[in-house]
Coordinates of C-alpha atoms in Angstrom, one line a residue:
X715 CA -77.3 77.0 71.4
X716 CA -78.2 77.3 67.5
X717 CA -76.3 78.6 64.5
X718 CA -77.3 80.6 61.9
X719 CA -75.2 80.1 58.6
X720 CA -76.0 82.8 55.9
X721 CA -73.8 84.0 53.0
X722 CA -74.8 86.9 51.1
X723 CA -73.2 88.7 48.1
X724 CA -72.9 92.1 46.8
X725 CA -71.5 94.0 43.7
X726 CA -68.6 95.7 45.6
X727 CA -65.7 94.2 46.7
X728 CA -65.5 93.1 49.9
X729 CA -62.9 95.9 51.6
X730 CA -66.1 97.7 51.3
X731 CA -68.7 95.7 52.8
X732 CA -66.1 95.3 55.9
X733 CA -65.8 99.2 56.0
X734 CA -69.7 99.6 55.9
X735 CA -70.1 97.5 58.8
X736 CA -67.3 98.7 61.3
X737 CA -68.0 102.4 60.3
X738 CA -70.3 104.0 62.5
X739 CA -71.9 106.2 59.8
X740 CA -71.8 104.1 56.6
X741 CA -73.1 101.0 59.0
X742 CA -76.4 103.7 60.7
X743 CA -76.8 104.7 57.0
X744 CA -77.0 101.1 55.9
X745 CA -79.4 100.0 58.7
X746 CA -81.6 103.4 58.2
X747 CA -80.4 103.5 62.5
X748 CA -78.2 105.0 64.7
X749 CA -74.9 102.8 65.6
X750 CA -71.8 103.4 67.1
X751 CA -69.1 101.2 66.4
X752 CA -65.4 100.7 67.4
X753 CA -63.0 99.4 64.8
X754 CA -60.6 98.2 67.6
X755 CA -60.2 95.2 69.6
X756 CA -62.4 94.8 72.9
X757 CA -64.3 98.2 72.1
X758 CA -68.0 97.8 72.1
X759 CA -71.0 99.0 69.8
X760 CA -74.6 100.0 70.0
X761 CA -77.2 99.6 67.0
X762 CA -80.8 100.4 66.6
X763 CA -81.0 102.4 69.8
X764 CA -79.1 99.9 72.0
X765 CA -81.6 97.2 71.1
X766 CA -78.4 95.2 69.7
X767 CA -75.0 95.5 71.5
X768 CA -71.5 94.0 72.2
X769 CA -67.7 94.6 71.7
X770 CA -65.2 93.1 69.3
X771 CA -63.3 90.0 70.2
X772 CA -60.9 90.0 66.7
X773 CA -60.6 92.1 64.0
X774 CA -58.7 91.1 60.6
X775 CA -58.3 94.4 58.5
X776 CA -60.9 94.0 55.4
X777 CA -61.4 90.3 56.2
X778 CA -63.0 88.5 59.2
X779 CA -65.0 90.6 62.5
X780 CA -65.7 88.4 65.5
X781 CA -68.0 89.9 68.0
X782 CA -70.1 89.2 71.3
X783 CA -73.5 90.1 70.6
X784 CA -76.9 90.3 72.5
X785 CA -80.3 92.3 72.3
X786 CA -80.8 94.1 74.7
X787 CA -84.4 91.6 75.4
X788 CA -82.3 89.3 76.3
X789 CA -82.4 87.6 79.5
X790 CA -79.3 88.5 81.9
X791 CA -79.2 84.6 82.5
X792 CA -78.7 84.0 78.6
X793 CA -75.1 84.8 77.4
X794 CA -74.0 86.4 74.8
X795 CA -74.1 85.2 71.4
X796 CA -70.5 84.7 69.0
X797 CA -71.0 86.6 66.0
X798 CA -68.2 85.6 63.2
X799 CA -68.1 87.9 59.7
X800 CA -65.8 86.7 56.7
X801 CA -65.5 89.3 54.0
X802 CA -64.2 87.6 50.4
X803 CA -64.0 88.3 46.7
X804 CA -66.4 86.9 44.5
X805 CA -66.8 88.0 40.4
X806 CA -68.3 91.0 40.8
X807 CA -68.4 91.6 44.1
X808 CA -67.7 90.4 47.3
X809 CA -69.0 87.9 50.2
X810 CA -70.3 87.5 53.6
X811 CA -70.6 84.7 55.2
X812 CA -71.8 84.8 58.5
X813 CA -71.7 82.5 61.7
X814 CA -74.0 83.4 64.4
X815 CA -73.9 81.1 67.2
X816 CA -76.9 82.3 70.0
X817 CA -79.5 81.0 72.7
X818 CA -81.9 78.4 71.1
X819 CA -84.7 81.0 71.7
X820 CA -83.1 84.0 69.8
X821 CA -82.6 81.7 66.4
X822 CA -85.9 82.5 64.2
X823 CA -85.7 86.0 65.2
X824 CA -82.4 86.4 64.9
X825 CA -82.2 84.3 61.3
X826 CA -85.2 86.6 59.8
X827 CA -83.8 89.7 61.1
X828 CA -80.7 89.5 59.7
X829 CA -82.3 89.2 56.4
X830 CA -84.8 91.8 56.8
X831 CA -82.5 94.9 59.3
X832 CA -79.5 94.0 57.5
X833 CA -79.2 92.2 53.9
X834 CA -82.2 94.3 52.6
X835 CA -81.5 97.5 53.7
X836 CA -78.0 97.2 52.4
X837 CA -78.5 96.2 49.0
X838 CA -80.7 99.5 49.4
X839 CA -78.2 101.6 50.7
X840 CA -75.6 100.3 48.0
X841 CA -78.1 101.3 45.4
X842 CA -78.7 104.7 47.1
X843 CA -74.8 105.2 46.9
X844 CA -74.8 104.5 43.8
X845 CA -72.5 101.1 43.7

């Protein structure tokens, strides 16, 4: 197993990056894909056409999101990866740092693609809105 560490911020406060990523809508508009996403406990989501999917192990209102996660490439022998999202206040803006924990073979694609299916396209969907 390797672990990506990445911390990114924005210029909005971090309630709002939490609610971009556990709502369905905001998070497909974000990712320019479709996504379904619970908010609660134990339910499960779907993102980029069920080539990413898992459930939610916590959920801390506006500040933390642990999830299972796993790509649907994955092998059924691999397990799932531990995906941990911390949402905090920064001048300006807020911060997230993320902790993705995954199968040694996963980590460059994984690493990039965060960068380039997430952090990108939501720094262009928060100029889009407008924020």
């Amino acid at each position: 197993m390797k672990t990506i560490q990445q911390t990114v911020t924005f210029g909005v406060p971090p309630e709002k990056l939490f609610d971009i990523y556990l709502d369905a809508k905001k998070h497909a508009a974000a990712v320019n894909s479709q996504a379904s996403i619970s908010r609660k406990v134990g339910g499960r989501f779907r993102i980029f056409g069920g080539a990413l999917q898992g459930k939610n192990l916590a959920v801390v209102p506006k500040r933390m999101i642990v999830q299972t996660w796993r790509g649907s490439n994955w092998k059924k022998s691999e397990g799932d990866s531990i995906l941990i999202l911390t949402f905090t206040k920064t001048r300006g803006g807020g911060r997230i740092n993320l902790v993705h924990v995954l199968p040694d073979r996963h980590y460059a694609g994984c690493n990039r693609g965060w960068k380039k299916y997430y952090w990108k396209p939501w720094r262009a969907y928060l100029r889009r809105a407008g924020r």
